[in-house]
XYZ file of C-alpha atoms in Angstrom:
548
model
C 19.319 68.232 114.828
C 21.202 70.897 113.397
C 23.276 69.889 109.844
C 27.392 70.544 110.065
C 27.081 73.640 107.918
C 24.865 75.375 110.082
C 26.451 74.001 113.221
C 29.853 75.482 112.510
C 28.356 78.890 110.571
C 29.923 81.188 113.132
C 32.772 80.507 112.034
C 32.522 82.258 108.083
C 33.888 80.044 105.650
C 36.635 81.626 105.148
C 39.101 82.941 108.195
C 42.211 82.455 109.793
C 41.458 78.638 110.801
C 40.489 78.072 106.582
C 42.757 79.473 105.522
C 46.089 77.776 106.959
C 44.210 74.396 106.619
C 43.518 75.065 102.632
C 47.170 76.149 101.916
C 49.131 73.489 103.891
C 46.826 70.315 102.552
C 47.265 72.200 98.961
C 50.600 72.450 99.787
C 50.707 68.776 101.128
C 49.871 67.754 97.076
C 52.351 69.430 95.452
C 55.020 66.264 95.675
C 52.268 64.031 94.189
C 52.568 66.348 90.583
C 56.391 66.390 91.070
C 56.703 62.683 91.600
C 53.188 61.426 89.202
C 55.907 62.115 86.211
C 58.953 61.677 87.360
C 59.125 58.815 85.200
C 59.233 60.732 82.271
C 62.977 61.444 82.432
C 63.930 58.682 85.031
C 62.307 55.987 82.440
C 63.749 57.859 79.432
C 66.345 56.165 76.811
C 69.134 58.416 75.620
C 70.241 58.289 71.917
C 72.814 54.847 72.102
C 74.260 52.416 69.875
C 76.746 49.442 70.796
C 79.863 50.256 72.869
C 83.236 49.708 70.587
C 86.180 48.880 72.907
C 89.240 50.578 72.079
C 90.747 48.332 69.465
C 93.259 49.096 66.424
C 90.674 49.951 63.786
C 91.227 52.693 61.274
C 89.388 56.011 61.557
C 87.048 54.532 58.621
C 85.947 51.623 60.490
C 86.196 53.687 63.378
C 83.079 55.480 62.087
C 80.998 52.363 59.664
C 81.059 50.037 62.221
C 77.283 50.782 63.184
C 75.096 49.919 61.093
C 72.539 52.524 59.920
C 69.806 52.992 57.640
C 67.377 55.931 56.659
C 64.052 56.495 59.272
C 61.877 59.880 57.681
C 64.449 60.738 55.616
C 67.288 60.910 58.059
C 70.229 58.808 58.469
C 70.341 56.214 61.802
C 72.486 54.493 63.393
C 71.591 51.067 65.185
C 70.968 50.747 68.706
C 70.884 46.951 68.958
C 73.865 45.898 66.552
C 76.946 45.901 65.223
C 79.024 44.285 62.485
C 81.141 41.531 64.216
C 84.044 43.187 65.820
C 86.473 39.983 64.736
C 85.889 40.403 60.723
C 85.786 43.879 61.112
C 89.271 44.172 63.024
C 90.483 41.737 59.987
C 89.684 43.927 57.196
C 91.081 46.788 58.750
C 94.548 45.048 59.204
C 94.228 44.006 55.320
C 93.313 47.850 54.185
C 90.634 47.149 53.344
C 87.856 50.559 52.932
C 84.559 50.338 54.040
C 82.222 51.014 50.910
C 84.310 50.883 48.450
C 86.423 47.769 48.977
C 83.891 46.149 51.505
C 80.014 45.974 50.567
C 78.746 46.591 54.015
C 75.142 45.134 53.528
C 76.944 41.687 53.333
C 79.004 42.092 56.552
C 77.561 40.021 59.227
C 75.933 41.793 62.407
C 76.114 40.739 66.530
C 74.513 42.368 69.277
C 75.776 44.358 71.804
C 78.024 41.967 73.659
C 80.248 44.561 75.228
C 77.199 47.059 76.119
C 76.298 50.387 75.171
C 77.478 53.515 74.693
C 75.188 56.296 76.074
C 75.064 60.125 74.696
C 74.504 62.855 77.479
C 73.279 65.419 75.765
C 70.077 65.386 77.570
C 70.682 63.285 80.340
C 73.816 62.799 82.730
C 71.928 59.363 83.367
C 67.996 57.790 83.423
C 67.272 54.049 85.065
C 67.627 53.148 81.181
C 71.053 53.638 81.100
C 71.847 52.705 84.301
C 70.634 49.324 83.920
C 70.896 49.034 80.320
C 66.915 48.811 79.676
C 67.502 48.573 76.339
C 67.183 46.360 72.987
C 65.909 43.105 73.985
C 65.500 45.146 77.503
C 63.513 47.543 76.378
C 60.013 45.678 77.378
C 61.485 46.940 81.175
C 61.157 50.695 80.149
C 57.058 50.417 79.859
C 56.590 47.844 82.834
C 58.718 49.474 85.078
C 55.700 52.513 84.788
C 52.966 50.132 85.261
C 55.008 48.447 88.248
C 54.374 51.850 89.917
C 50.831 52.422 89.121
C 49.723 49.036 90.534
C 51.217 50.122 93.767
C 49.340 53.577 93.083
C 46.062 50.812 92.432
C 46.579 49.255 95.395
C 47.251 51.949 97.980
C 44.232 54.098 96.456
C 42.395 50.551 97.312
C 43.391 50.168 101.005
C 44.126 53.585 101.993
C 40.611 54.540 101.924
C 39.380 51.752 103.982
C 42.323 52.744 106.366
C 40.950 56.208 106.186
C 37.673 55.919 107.066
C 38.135 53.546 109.793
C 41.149 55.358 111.767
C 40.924 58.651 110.571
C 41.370 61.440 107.557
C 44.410 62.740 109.298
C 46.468 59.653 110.184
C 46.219 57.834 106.740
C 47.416 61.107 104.950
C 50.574 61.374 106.987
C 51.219 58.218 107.288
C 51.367 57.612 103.106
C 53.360 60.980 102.644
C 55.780 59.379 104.788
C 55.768 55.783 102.821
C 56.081 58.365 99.386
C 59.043 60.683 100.861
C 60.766 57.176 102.337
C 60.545 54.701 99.427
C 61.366 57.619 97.051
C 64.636 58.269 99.101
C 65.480 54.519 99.130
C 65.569 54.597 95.470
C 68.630 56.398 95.217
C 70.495 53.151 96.755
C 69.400 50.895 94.063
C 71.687 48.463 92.665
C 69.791 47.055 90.007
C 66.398 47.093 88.154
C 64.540 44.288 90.023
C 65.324 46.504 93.390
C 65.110 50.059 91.965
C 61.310 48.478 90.905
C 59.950 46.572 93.811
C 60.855 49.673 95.627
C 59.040 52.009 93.249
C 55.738 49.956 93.727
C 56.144 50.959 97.213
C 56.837 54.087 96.215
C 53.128 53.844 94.386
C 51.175 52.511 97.587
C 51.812 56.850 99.020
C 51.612 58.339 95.850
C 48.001 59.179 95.000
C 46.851 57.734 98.520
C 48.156 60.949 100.288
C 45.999 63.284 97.514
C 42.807 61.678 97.943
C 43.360 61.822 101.780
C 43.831 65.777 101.613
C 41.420 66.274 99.442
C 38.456 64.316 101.464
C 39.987 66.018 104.615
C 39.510 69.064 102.754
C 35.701 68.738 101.395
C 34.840 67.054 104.508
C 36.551 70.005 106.483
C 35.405 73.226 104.674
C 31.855 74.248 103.403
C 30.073 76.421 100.670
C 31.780 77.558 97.743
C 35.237 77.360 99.993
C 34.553 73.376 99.771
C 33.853 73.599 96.041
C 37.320 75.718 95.486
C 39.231 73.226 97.464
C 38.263 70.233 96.006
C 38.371 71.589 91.947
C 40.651 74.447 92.317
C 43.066 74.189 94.949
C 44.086 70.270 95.572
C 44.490 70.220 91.272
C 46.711 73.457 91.630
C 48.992 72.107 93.921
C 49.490 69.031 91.784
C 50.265 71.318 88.576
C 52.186 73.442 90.372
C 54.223 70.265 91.810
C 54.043 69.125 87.851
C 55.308 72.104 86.145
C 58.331 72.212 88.822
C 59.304 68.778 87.544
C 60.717 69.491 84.185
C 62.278 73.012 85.931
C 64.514 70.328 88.346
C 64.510 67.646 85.831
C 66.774 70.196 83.417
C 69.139 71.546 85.776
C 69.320 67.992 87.715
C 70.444 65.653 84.596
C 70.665 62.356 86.502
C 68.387 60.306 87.737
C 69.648 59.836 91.682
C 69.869 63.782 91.960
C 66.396 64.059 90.954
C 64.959 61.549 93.404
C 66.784 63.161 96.277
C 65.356 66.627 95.264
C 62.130 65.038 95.237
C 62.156 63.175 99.003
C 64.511 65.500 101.010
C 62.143 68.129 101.051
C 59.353 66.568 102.090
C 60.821 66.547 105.638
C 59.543 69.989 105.655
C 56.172 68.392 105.721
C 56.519 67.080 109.201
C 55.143 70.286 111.322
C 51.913 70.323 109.082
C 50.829 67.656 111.527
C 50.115 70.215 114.716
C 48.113 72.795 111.850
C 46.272 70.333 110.149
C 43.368 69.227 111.863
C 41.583 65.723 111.832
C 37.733 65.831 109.785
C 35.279 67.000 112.301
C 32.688 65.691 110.579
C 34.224 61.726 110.320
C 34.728 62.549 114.461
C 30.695 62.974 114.555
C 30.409 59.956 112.185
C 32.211 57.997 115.079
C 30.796 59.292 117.811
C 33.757 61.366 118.709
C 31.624 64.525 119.868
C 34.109 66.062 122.222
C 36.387 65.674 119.897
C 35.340 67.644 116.805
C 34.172 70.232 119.325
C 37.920 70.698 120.451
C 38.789 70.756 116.607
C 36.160 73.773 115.893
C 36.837 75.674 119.362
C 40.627 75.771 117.713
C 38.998 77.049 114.990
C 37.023 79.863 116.786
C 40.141 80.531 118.558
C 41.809 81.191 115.187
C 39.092 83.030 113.497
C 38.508 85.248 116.590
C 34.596 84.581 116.593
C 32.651 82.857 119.998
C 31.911 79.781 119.537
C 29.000 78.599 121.506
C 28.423 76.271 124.790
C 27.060 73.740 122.774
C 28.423 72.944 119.066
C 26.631 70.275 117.822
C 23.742 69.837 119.526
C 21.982 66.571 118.870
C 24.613 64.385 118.398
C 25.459 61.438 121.036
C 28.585 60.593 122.513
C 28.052 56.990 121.256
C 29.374 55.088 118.474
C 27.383 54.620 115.364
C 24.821 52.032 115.225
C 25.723 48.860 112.378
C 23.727 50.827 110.126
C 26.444 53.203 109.904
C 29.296 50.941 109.898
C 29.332 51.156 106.260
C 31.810 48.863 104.307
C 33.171 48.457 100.546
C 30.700 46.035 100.417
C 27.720 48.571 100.388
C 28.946 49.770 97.404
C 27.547 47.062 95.317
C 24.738 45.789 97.782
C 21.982 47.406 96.781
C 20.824 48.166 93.506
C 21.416 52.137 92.834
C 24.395 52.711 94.393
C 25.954 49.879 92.616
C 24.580 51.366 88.933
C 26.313 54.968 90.337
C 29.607 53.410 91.467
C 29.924 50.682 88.463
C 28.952 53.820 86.621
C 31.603 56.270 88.175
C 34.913 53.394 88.200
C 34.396 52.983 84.420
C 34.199 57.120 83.826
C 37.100 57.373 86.259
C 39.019 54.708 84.433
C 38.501 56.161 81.167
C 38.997 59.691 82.381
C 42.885 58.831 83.985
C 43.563 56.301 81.832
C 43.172 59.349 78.633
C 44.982 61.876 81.352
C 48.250 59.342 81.988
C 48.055 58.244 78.056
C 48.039 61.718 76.600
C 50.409 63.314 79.465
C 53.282 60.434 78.934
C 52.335 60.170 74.786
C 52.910 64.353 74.893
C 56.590 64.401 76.554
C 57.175 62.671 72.834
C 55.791 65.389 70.597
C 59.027 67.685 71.286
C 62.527 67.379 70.851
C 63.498 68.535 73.850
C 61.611 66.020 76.594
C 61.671 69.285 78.965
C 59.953 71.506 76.727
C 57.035 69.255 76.414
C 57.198 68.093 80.320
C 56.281 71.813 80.949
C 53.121 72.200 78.362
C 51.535 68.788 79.520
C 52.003 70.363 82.688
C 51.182 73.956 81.949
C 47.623 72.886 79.997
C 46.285 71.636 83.239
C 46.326 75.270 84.751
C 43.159 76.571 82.512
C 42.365 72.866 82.568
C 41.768 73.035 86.321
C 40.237 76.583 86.363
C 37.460 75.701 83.586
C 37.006 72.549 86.390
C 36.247 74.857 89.109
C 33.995 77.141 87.405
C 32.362 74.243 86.251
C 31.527 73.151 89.714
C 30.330 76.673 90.613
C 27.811 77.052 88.162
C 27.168 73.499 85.824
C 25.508 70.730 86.819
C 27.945 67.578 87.233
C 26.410 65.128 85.104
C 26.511 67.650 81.895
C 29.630 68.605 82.439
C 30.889 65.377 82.807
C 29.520 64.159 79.623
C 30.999 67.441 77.884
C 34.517 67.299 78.972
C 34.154 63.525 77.483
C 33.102 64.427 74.117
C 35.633 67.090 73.720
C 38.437 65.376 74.900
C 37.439 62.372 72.163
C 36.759 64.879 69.545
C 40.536 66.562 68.498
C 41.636 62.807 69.191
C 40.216 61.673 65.985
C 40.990 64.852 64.120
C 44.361 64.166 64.685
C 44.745 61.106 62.222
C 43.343 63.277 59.971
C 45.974 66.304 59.966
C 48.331 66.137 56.997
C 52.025 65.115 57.333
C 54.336 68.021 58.171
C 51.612 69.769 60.206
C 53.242 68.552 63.497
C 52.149 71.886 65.523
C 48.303 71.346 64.321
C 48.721 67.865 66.156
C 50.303 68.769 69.111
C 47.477 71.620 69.163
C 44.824 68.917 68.760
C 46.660 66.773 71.618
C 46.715 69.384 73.868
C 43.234 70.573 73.655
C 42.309 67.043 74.353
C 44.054 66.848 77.383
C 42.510 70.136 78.923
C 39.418 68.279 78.072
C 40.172 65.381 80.060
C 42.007 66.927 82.913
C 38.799 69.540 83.354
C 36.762 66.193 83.118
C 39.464 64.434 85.985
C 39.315 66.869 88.004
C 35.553 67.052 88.475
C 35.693 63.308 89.699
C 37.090 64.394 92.640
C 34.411 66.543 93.795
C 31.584 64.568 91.919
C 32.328 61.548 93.643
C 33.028 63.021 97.108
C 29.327 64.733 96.817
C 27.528 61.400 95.688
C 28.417 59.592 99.043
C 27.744 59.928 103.069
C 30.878 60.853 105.182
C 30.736 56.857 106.829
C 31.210 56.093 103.195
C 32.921 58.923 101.454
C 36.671 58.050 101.415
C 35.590 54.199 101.084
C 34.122 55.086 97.982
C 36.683 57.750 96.871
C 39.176 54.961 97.230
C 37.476 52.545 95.371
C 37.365 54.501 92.288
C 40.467 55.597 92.500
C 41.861 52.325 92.597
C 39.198 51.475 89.258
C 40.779 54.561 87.683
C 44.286 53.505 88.571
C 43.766 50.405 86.354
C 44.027 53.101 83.150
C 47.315 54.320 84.118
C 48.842 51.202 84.824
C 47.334 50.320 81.215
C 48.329 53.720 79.842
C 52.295 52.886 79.623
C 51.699 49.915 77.753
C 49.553 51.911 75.121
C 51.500 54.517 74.757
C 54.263 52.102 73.470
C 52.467 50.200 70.909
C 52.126 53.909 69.536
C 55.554 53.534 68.410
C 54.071 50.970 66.466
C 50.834 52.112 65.017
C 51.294 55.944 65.826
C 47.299 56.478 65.923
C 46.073 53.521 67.779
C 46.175 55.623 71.443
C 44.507 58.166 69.768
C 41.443 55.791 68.331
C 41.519 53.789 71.748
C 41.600 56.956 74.054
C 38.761 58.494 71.839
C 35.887 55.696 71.462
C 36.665 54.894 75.515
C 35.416 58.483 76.221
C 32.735 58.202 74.006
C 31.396 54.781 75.590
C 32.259 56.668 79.116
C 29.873 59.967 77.743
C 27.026 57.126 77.606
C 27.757 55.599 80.513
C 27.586 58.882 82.654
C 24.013 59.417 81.463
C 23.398 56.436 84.371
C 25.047 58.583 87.020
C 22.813 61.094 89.589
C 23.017 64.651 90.028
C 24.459 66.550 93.193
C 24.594 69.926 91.827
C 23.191 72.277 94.578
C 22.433 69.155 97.001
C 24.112 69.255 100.492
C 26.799 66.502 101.256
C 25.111 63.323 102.424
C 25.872 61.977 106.232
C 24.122 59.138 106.046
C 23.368 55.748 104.042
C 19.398 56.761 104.727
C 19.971 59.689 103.160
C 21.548 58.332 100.007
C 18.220 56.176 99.688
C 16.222 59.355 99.663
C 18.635 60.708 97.548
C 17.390 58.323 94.636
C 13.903 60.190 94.022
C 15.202 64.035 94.537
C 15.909 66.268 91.735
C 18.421 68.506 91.580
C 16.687 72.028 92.743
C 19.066 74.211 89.983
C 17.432 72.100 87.054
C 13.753 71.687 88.209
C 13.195 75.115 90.204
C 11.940 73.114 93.002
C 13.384 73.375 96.413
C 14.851 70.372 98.132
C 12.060 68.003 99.930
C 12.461 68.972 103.148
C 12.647 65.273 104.319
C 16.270 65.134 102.977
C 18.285 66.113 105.881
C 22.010 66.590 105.009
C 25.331 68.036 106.535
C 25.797 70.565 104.594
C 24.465 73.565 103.038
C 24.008 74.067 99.168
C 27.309 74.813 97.432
């Protein structure tokens, strides 16, 4: 029986029919960069201090009745407090001066009973000010970003389960449309508790949608075509959707503007359903010959080449047997494969959980939260290019272990850069997060390459949803920074050390075919990769594709 690559190699890897698919699933990503951060400025706190109703206080008062102390050498005022409006109104009426009649350290202080005044010079309006998240609120701003990654967790989790049991094609669309809906909702919330429960639905389309496209992708092109897709092109069109972010974010200074530019649009997504095709090759792992025949003929059609009477001769018009009816549950059953996924959820945690940390700890190294938005974003374009190249010519596991080590690397040197040297920090940030986002972005394809197409999005899912546990996690760090500014620095760093170790457990697939089947994985155990020891493949490996 003839393997998929060689089965559909009269088609080139690269017409008419590859070409439109590529684009529209890369395309199909880009609201996943645009709405990963959106956070950033929706979850932001304007400069505020208490509101002052408009009493008769002198112009003195007017402008000592915040507290403030020195922070770095500047002058602040308080956010949380106030000297008591009553005693304050009552020394005004008496003439009395504030400072020199009046010692204000012994004026008593009360909250902010009549709210908070906001300043818009950044913002028009965030969910902060909206809902006052501040003060003894402020514990909101952090959990209302892990809120939405647990729905991110959990619709990583089920999505591909859903995936590989109905289809590549009908799980993608259908968690776009949950993404585009929920985010549109949004705009109609009346309070926090709302605005969040409908964010964590929100979550369940947000990542679901780019691991769909992307094991659509890899499962639908092969060669080097299948290598550029899954490095190169799915991470592009989430930069691409990141960097436009902080573009919309300026011009757009509210928060409900900014969710409507980021869920009207997507209605443009809708006709991508009759150009994207379902995975021919999860149609042969069901049984579905006809089926993925149809799919290819469409794709002779488009590539003007002849396809032939018979397409993929060998395979049955029967379902797979239970052997094949693989389940999350093989992922720990037997011995190997649990090492290699154990294995890849911890590097995959450790790997997003330092991407999410660094990208949300970076939109703080600037003054102006837009300016920073757009280098986080902007560092994942050579970021994403060293990832592809990697694929083309490194083996997996080294370069793995190598984005690891530099990505921990600048993250210690960083507590050791002198005060006043800001730009040498945010140098030594951002080289660390190239590191990591190279090292995220081979996941994707490493993982996709270590397991059979009954398995593949199963699998994909599952350490996804492992991974997702770091950027629900990576919030919370990222505020105790404000506490001990170095400790997500030292925690990001010794995790991607321990991760560097644990990778040395994981197999190679560098210049191995894409597995079909779970036999195949068990051969998989005893080969070499070919590239490292110069010998060819055994020839009793039979895969679906060819080498990369």
């Amino acid at each position: 029986m003839k393997d998929f690559a060689e089965c559909i190699a009269f088609l080139g890897q690269w017409g008419l029919f590859q070409q439109v698919v590529f684009f529209l699933l890369c395309a199909s990503i880009m609201p996943n960069g645009f709405g990963a951060f959106t956070l950033v400025f929706l979850n932001d706190a304007p400069s505020h201090h208490c509101f002052i109703p408009d009493v008769n206080l002198t112009e003195e008062w007017q402008e000592n009745i915040i507290p403030s102390k020195v922070v770095d050498g500047k002058r602040e005022q308080s956010s949380c407090s106030r000297y008591r409006l009553d005693v304050v109104q009552n020394l005004s009426a008496q003439g009395f001066l504030p400072g020199r009649d009046v010692n204000l350290t012994e004026l008593q202080q009360e909250g902010c009973v009549d709210g908070w005044s906001y300043s818009k010079d950044i913002y028009q309006s965030t969910i902060v000010s909206e809902f006052d998240l501040v003060c003894s609120e402020q514990w909101k701003q952090p959990f209302t970003s892990t809120v939405f990654f647990i729905g991110v967790l959990f619709g990583s989790f089920f999505s591909g389960q859903l995936s590989d049991r109905f289809g590549r094609k009908p799980v993608l669309f259908a968690t776009m449309a949950v993404q585009t809906f929920f985010t549109f909702i949004q705009v109609f919330s009346v309070s926090w508790t709302m605005f969040t429960v409908l964010l964590f639905f929100n979550g369940l389309g947000q990542m679901s949608n780019f691991v769909g496209a992307l094991v659509l992708g890899a499962e639908t092109f092969t060669g080097n075509v299948r290598v550029l897709y899954s490095s190169l092109g799915t991470c592009l069109g989430f930069a691409l959707g990141y960097m436009l972010l902080p573009l919309f974010a300026y011009f757009l200074r509210d928060w409900k503007s900014l969710l409507l530019v980021m869920s009207v649009p997507c209605l443009a997504y809708i006709p991508f359903w009759w150009f994207i095709p379902e995975s021919p090759r999860w149609l042969l792992s069901q049984g579905r010959v006809e089926e993925a025949e149809a799919i290819v003929r469409k794709a002779a059609k488009w590539n003007k080449v002849q396809a032939p009477s018979v397409i993929f001769q060998g395979h049955s018009e029967t379902k797979p047997g239970p052997k094949e009816r693989a389940s999350v549950l093989d992922l720990l059953r037997i011995s190997h494969i649990r090492v290699m996924t154990l294995s890849l959820c911890f590097v995959s945690f450790t790997m997003t959980f330092g991407y999410y940390g660094l990208s949300f700890n970076t939109s703080r190294l600037h003054t102006n939260p837009y300016i920073s938005c757009f280098f986080s974003a902007a560092v994942e374009v050579p970021a994403y290019i060293s990832s592809w190249l990697a694929l083309l010519y490194l083996p997996r596991r080294i370069s793995v272990i190598s984005t690891l080590l530099l990505g921990a690397v600048p993250l210690y040197f960083i507590q050791l850069v002198p005060p006043g040297h800001s730009n040498l920090s945010l140098a030594l940030e951002m080289f660390g997060k190239y590191a990591i986002t190279t090292g995220s972005s081979l996941m994707f394809a490493y993982i996709a390459e270590l397991y059979p197409t009954v398995l593949r999005n199963t699998a994909t899912g599952t350490c996804t949803t492992a991974s997702r546990l770091g950027s629900c996690l990576a919030p919370i760090l990222v505020e105790l920074g404000t506490y001990f500014k170095f400790l997500p620095y030292i925690t990001l760093g010794t995790m991607a050390i321990v991760a560097a170790f644990t990778a040395l457990f994981l197999p190679e697939s560098f210049g191995l075919p894409l597995p079909e089947t779970m036999q195949q994985i068990h051969r998989r155990k005893r080969l070499k990769c070919p590239c490292l020891s110069g010998k060819e493949t055994p020839k009793t490996a039979v895969f679906l594709d060819g080498p990369l």
